[in-house]
mmCIF file of C-alpha atoms in Angstrom:
data_model
loop_
_atom_site.group_PDB
_atom_site.id
_atom_site.type_symbol
_atom_site.label_atom_id
_atom_site.label_comp_id
_atom_site.label_asym_id
_atom_site.label_seq_id
_atom_site.Cartn_x
_atom_site.Cartn_y
_atom_site.Cartn_z
ATOM 1 C CA UNK A 1 -23.536 -32.717 65.618
ATOM 2 C CA UNK A 2 -25.755 -29.896 64.446
ATOM 3 C CA UNK A 3 -23.846 -27.435 66.592
ATOM 4 C CA UNK A 4 -20.522 -28.619 65.158
ATOM 5 C CA UNK A 5 -21.808 -28.279 61.577
ATOM 6 C CA UNK A 6 -23.028 -24.760 62.254
ATOM 7 C CA UNK A 7 -19.672 -23.801 63.726
ATOM 8 C CA UNK A 8 -17.911 -25.119 60.616
ATOM 9 C CA UNK A 9 -20.244 -23.170 58.315
ATOM 10 C CA UNK A 10 -19.605 -19.955 60.218
ATOM 11 C CA UNK A 11 -15.868 -20.595 60.015
ATOM 12 C CA UNK A 12 -15.996 -21.043 56.229
ATOM 13 C CA UNK A 13 -18.048 -17.871 55.788
ATOM 14 C CA UNK A 14 -15.630 -15.857 57.894
ATOM 15 C CA UNK A 15 -12.725 -17.218 55.876
ATOM 16 C CA UNK A 16 -14.376 -16.180 52.571
ATOM 17 C CA UNK A 17 -15.178 -12.721 53.925
ATOM 18 C CA UNK A 18 -11.590 -12.219 55.005
ATOM 19 C CA UNK A 19 -10.322 -13.301 51.584
ATOM 20 C CA UNK A 20 -12.687 -10.972 49.742
ATOM 21 C CA UNK A 21 -11.772 -8.091 52.043
ATOM 22 C CA UNK A 22 -8.093 -8.725 51.414
ATOM 23 C CA UNK A 23 -8.503 -8.769 47.581
ATOM 24 C CA UNK A 24 -10.578 -5.606 47.618
ATOM 25 C CA UNK A 25 -8.045 -3.757 49.721
ATOM 26 C CA UNK A 26 -5.207 -4.950 47.477
ATOM 27 C CA UNK A 27 -6.755 -3.770 44.159
ATOM 28 C CA UNK A 28 -8.100 -0.469 45.443
ATOM 29 C CA UNK A 29 -4.579 1.003 45.406
ATOM 30 C CA UNK A 30 -3.923 0.033 41.799
ATOM 31 C CA UNK A 31 -4.567 2.727 39.156
ATOM 32 C CA UNK A 32 -3.914 2.586 35.421
ATOM 33 C CA UNK A 33 -3.754 4.900 32.447
ATOM 34 C CA UNK A 34 -4.537 4.045 28.819
ATOM 35 C CA UNK A 35 -2.491 5.841 26.172
ATOM 36 C CA UNK A 36 -1.849 5.477 22.441
ATOM 37 C CA UNK A 37 0.771 6.760 20.062
ATOM 38 C CA UNK A 38 1.428 6.915 16.329
ATOM 39 C CA UNK A 39 4.841 7.056 14.718
ATOM 40 C CA UNK A 40 5.496 8.211 11.157
ATOM 41 C CA UNK A 41 8.711 7.975 9.177
ATOM 42 C CA UNK A 42 9.378 9.462 5.733
ATOM 43 C CA UNK A 43 11.548 7.243 3.541
ATOM 44 C CA UNK A 44 12.960 7.614 0.051
ATOM 45 C CA UNK A 45 10.989 5.300 -2.253
ATOM 46 C CA UNK A 46 12.947 2.283 -3.478
ATOM 47 C CA UNK A 47 10.274 0.622 -5.635
ATOM 48 C CA UNK A 48 8.365 1.819 -8.714
ATOM 49 C CA UNK A 49 5.020 0.368 -9.808
ATOM 50 C CA UNK A 50 3.997 1.192 -13.384
ATOM 51 C CA UNK A 51 0.906 0.121 -15.302
ATOM 52 C CA UNK A 52 1.223 0.356 -19.111
ATOM 53 C CA UNK A 53 -1.225 -0.639 -21.812
ATOM 54 C CA UNK A 54 -1.564 -1.172 -25.536
ATOM 55 C CA UNK A 55 -5.001 -0.275 -26.859
ATOM 56 C CA UNK A 56 -5.948 -1.083 -30.457
ATOM 57 C CA UNK A 57 -9.260 -0.316 -32.181
ATOM 58 C CA UNK A 58 -10.852 -1.345 -35.437
ATOM 59 C CA UNK A 59 -13.744 -3.236 -37.075
ATOM 60 C CA UNK A 60 -11.911 -6.582 -37.375
ATOM 61 C CA UNK A 61 -11.242 -8.216 -34.017
ATOM 62 C CA UNK A 62 -8.661 -10.652 -35.418
ATOM 63 C CA UNK A 63 -6.684 -7.821 -36.994
ATOM 64 C CA UNK A 64 -6.603 -5.597 -33.901
ATOM 65 C CA UNK A 65 -5.811 -8.597 -31.689
ATOM 66 C CA UNK A 66 -2.808 -9.419 -33.824
ATOM 67 C CA UNK A 67 -1.710 -5.781 -33.929
ATOM 68 C CA UNK A 68 -2.043 -5.549 -30.159
ATOM 69 C CA UNK A 69 -0.101 -8.766 -29.574
ATOM 70 C CA UNK A 70 2.725 -7.672 -31.897
ATOM 71 C CA UNK A 71 3.086 -4.341 -30.089
ATOM 72 C CA UNK A 72 3.027 -5.874 -26.607
ATOM 73 C CA UNK A 73 5.592 -8.505 -27.608
ATOM 74 C CA UNK A 74 7.840 -5.727 -28.886
ATOM 75 C CA UNK A 75 7.333 -3.676 -25.711
ATOM 76 C CA UNK A 76 8.209 -6.525 -23.349
ATOM 77 C CA UNK A 77 11.305 -7.414 -25.364
ATOM 78 C CA UNK A 78 12.470 -3.779 -25.371
ATOM 79 C CA UNK A 79 11.855 -3.401 -21.651
ATOM 80 C CA UNK A 80 14.195 -6.311 -21.023
ATOM 81 C CA UNK A 81 16.870 -5.358 -23.553
ATOM 82 C CA UNK A 82 16.829 -1.551 -23.339
ATOM 83 C CA UNK A 83 15.543 -0.900 -19.797
ATOM 84 C CA UNK A 84 17.179 -3.885 -18.099
ATOM 85 C CA UNK A 85 14.018 -5.342 -16.592
ATOM 86 C CA UNK A 86 13.760 -8.997 -15.559
ATOM 87 C CA UNK A 87 10.952 -11.444 -16.333
ATOM 88 C CA UNK A 88 9.763 -11.387 -12.710
ATOM 89 C CA UNK A 89 9.389 -7.594 -12.847
ATOM 90 C CA UNK A 90 6.821 -7.713 -15.665
ATOM 91 C CA UNK A 91 3.376 -9.332 -15.530
ATOM 92 C CA UNK A 92 0.080 -9.118 -17.417
ATOM 93 C CA UNK A 93 -2.525 -7.503 -15.173
ATOM 94 C CA UNK A 94 -5.500 -7.089 -17.516
ATOM 95 C CA UNK A 95 -6.679 -8.105 -20.988
ATOM 96 C CA UNK A 96 -10.046 -7.240 -22.519
ATOM 97 C CA UNK A 97 -11.976 -7.105 -25.808
ATOM 98 C CA UNK A 98 -15.048 -4.914 -26.014
ATOM 99 C CA UNK A 99 -17.228 -2.921 -28.378
ATOM 100 C CA UNK A 100 -16.442 0.752 -28.799
ATOM 101 C CA UNK A 101 -19.806 2.337 -28.108
ATOM 102 C CA UNK A 102 -18.771 5.941 -28.735
ATOM 103 C CA UNK A 103 -16.080 5.907 -31.417
ATOM 104 C CA UNK A 104 -14.193 9.120 -32.002
ATOM 105 C CA UNK A 105 -14.632 11.190 -35.123
ATOM 106 C CA UNK A 106 -11.211 10.013 -36.281
ATOM 107 C CA UNK A 107 -12.321 6.367 -36.062
ATOM 108 C CA UNK A 108 -15.557 7.149 -37.907
ATOM 109 C CA UNK A 109 -13.612 8.911 -40.631
ATOM 110 C CA UNK A 110 -11.221 5.960 -40.959
ATOM 111 C CA UNK A 111 -13.683 3.055 -40.855
ATOM 112 C CA UNK A 112 -17.052 4.636 -41.593
ATOM 113 C CA UNK A 113 -19.845 5.972 -39.390
ATOM 114 C CA UNK A 114 -21.975 2.818 -39.403
ATOM 115 C CA UNK A 115 -19.194 0.274 -38.894
ATOM 116 C CA UNK A 116 -18.997 -1.445 -35.506
ATOM 117 C CA UNK A 117 -15.633 -0.703 -33.867
ATOM 118 C CA UNK A 118 -13.990 -3.007 -31.335
ATOM 119 C CA UNK A 119 -11.364 -2.313 -28.687
ATOM 120 C CA UNK A 120 -8.568 -4.624 -27.501
ATOM 121 C CA UNK A 121 -6.662 -3.625 -24.354
ATOM 122 C CA UNK A 122 -3.626 -5.414 -22.935
ATOM 123 C CA UNK A 123 -2.149 -4.063 -19.685
ATOM 124 C CA UNK A 124 1.131 -5.011 -18.053
ATOM 125 C CA UNK A 125 2.268 -4.241 -14.528
ATOM 126 C CA UNK A 126 5.903 -3.414 -13.843
ATOM 127 C CA UNK A 127 7.235 -3.605 -10.285
ATOM 128 C CA UNK A 128 10.917 -2.796 -10.056
ATOM 129 C CA UNK A 129 13.533 -1.469 -7.664
ATOM 130 C CA UNK A 130 15.133 0.443 -10.563
ATOM 131 C CA UNK A 131 13.494 3.659 -9.376
ATOM 132 C CA UNK A 132 15.974 5.918 -11.174
ATOM 133 C CA UNK A 133 15.071 4.225 -14.493
ATOM 134 C CA UNK A 134 11.330 4.985 -14.248
ATOM 135 C CA UNK A 135 11.430 7.651 -16.941
ATOM 136 C CA UNK A 136 13.448 5.396 -19.248
ATOM 137 C CA UNK A 137 11.042 2.493 -18.725
ATOM 138 C CA UNK A 138 8.064 4.652 -19.689
ATOM 139 C CA UNK A 139 9.825 6.105 -22.720
ATOM 140 C CA UNK A 140 10.951 2.688 -23.975
ATOM 141 C CA UNK A 141 7.423 1.300 -23.638
ATOM 142 C CA UNK A 142 5.826 4.202 -25.493
ATOM 143 C CA UNK A 143 8.484 4.118 -28.204
ATOM 144 C CA UNK A 144 7.565 0.495 -28.890
ATOM 145 C CA UNK A 145 3.800 0.862 -29.016
ATOM 146 C CA UNK A 146 2.352 1.528 -25.543
ATOM 147 C CA UNK A 147 -0.316 4.203 -25.826
ATOM 148 C CA UNK A 148 -1.587 4.385 -22.237
ATOM 149 C CA UNK A 149 0.178 4.871 -18.911
ATOM 150 C CA UNK A 150 -2.611 3.907 -16.551
ATOM 151 C CA UNK A 151 -0.836 4.459 -13.256
ATOM 152 C CA UNK A 152 2.518 5.232 -11.710
ATOM 153 C CA UNK A 153 3.349 5.073 -8.026
ATOM 154 C CA UNK A 154 6.372 4.760 -5.781
ATOM 155 C CA UNK A 155 6.481 2.523 -2.724
ATOM 156 C CA UNK A 156 8.897 0.435 -0.645
ATOM 157 C CA UNK A 157 10.383 -3.012 -1.040
ATOM 158 C CA UNK A 158 9.528 -5.516 1.707
ATOM 159 C CA UNK A 159 12.919 -5.287 3.558
ATOM 160 C CA UNK A 160 12.774 -1.478 3.601
ATOM 161 C CA UNK A 161 9.177 -1.552 4.787
ATOM 162 C CA UNK A 162 10.064 -3.873 7.686
ATOM 163 C CA UNK A 163 13.047 -1.746 8.714
ATOM 164 C CA UNK A 164 11.156 1.535 8.898
ATOM 165 C CA UNK A 165 8.024 -0.017 10.385
ATOM 166 C CA UNK A 166 10.165 -0.957 13.379
ATOM 167 C CA UNK A 167 11.390 2.631 13.616
ATOM 168 C CA UNK A 168 7.813 3.936 13.385
ATOM 169 C CA UNK A 169 6.792 1.552 16.205
ATOM 170 C CA UNK A 170 9.605 2.836 18.435
ATOM 171 C CA UNK A 171 8.456 6.401 17.857
ATOM 172 C CA UNK A 172 4.857 5.406 18.614
ATOM 173 C CA UNK A 173 5.878 3.829 21.943
ATOM 174 C CA UNK A 174 7.962 6.887 22.870
ATOM 175 C CA UNK A 175 5.011 9.194 22.207
ATOM 176 C CA UNK A 176 2.595 7.036 24.191
ATOM 177 C CA UNK A 177 5.019 6.766 27.125
ATOM 178 C CA UNK A 178 5.659 10.521 27.125
ATOM 179 C CA UNK A 179 1.908 11.219 27.290
ATOM 180 C CA UNK A 180 1.518 8.752 30.156
ATOM 181 C CA UNK A 181 4.340 10.434 32.086
ATOM 182 C CA UNK A 182 2.807 13.901 31.700
ATOM 183 C CA UNK A 183 -0.598 12.757 32.925
ATOM 184 C CA UNK A 184 0.823 10.700 35.798
ATOM 185 C CA UNK A 185 2.935 13.622 36.998
ATOM 186 C CA UNK A 186 -0.086 15.934 36.904
ATOM 187 C CA UNK A 187 -1.872 13.412 39.143
ATOM 188 C CA UNK A 188 1.039 13.215 41.558
ATOM 189 C CA UNK A 189 2.026 9.738 40.459
ATOM 190 C CA UNK A 190 4.698 7.979 38.418
ATOM 191 C CA UNK A 191 4.397 5.634 35.453
ATOM 192 C CA UNK A 192 4.891 2.006 36.397
ATOM 193 C CA UNK A 193 5.131 -1.093 34.258
ATOM 194 C CA UNK A 194 2.931 -1.660 31.198
ATOM 195 C CA UNK A 195 0.137 -4.130 31.903
ATOM 196 C CA UNK A 196 -1.248 -4.280 28.365
ATOM 197 C CA UNK A 197 0.166 -3.516 24.917
ATOM 198 C CA UNK A 198 -1.598 -3.729 21.569
ATOM 199 C CA UNK A 199 0.103 -3.037 18.236
ATOM 200 C CA UNK A 200 -2.201 -1.371 15.734
ATOM 201 C CA UNK A 201 -2.119 -1.491 11.963
ATOM 202 C CA UNK A 202 0.873 -0.173 10.080
ATOM 203 C CA UNK A 203 0.537 1.722 6.819
ATOM 204 C CA UNK A 204 2.701 2.589 3.862
ATOM 205 C CA UNK A 205 1.370 5.567 1.951
ATOM 206 C CA UNK A 206 2.666 5.259 -1.638
ATOM 207 C CA UNK A 207 3.364 8.314 -3.747
ATOM 208 C CA UNK A 208 1.006 8.279 -6.738
ATOM 209 C CA UNK A 209 1.795 10.196 -9.922
ATOM 210 C CA UNK A 210 -0.750 11.048 -12.610
ATOM 211 C CA UNK A 211 1.078 10.405 -15.856
ATOM 212 C CA UNK A 212 -1.629 8.943 -18.093
ATOM 213 C CA UNK A 213 -2.924 12.033 -19.870
ATOM 214 C CA UNK A 214 0.356 13.401 -21.223
ATOM 215 C CA UNK A 215 2.315 10.191 -21.734
ATOM 216 C CA UNK A 216 2.437 10.252 -25.534
ATOM 217 C CA UNK A 217 2.987 14.004 -25.784
ATOM 218 C CA UNK A 218 5.788 13.993 -23.211
ATOM 219 C CA UNK A 219 7.590 11.158 -24.980
ATOM 220 C CA UNK A 220 7.455 12.941 -28.328
ATOM 221 C CA UNK A 221 8.815 16.156 -26.794
ATOM 222 C CA UNK A 222 11.541 14.344 -24.856
ATOM 223 C CA UNK A 223 12.727 12.384 -27.875
ATOM 224 C CA UNK A 224 12.828 15.548 -29.950
ATOM 225 C CA UNK A 225 15.133 17.066 -27.364
ATOM 226 C CA UNK A 226 17.150 13.882 -26.949
ATOM 227 C CA UNK A 227 16.289 13.564 -23.256
ATOM 228 C CA UNK A 228 14.667 11.015 -20.974
ATOM 229 C CA UNK A 229 11.364 11.827 -19.318
ATOM 230 C CA UNK A 230 12.242 13.187 -15.848
ATOM 231 C CA UNK A 231 10.501 11.342 -13.002
ATOM 232 C CA UNK A 232 11.208 12.133 -9.340
ATOM 233 C CA UNK A 233 10.356 9.359 -6.904
ATOM 234 C CA UNK A 234 10.002 11.446 -3.735
ATOM 235 C CA UNK A 235 9.345 10.066 -0.251
ATOM 236 C CA UNK A 236 6.951 7.470 1.111
ATOM 237 C CA UNK A 237 5.377 7.574 4.578
ATOM 238 C CA UNK A 238 5.498 4.570 6.913
ATOM 239 C CA UNK A 239 3.297 4.761 10.023
ATOM 240 C CA UNK A 240 2.537 2.472 12.948
ATOM 241 C CA UNK A 241 0.482 2.771 16.133
ATOM 242 C CA UNK A 242 0.353 1.235 19.618
ATOM 243 C CA UNK A 243 -2.040 1.270 22.566
ATOM 244 C CA UNK A 244 -0.534 0.780 26.044
ATOM 245 C CA UNK A 245 -1.980 0.485 29.531
ATOM 246 C CA UNK A 246 0.439 1.555 32.278
ATOM 247 C CA UNK A 247 0.094 1.149 35.986
ATOM 248 C CA UNK A 248 0.553 4.354 38.012
ATOM 249 C CA UNK A 249 2.375 4.246 41.337
#
């Protein structure tokens, strides 16, 4: 009985050794290469994002609140009637009331040096596909009481973003595959099937325009000449990346 058990144990051990030897020999001929690629596509912007504000200052909070509200109501109405914007394209993004700690000399001259001045700020965000009307939108807002253009940038609508992200991914895969082929050829091998693929983050780089400083001046000059403020949207970059592991044969 003991002899039979020992024989069985030896048989099992030999079987395991043969299996391990077989697996080792099978994987030793497999080689891989890790590559990555990034694709970038430049696309004409089809969405404008504008931040406009009404800022009122004075010693009586109730008065400057009412003045601010009247101006913003007029602005929103004009944006719909004169610039053709829809309700869903306009939203309030910020509203604040604060003390004016360093009033300008003009405010001091108007209200007195020792009078506490307050500041009411109401900001709206406009997101619209009417890119060609960006200059008109800004001019209409300023004409009706907006006195700050906080930001202006051009980006892409969701359908456009999806479309060109796919194109950027194709370019990224082509670049990664081309690199793998060059390296494999230099090693005397060929690129086989991909064994691992990871899609990295995709990015849309919006085009930002600094318009805040000269908003009021530009509007006054444009209206004097009977023209609309010229705004060029430009192009937006869409990028995507991939990491791929190929077998080499």
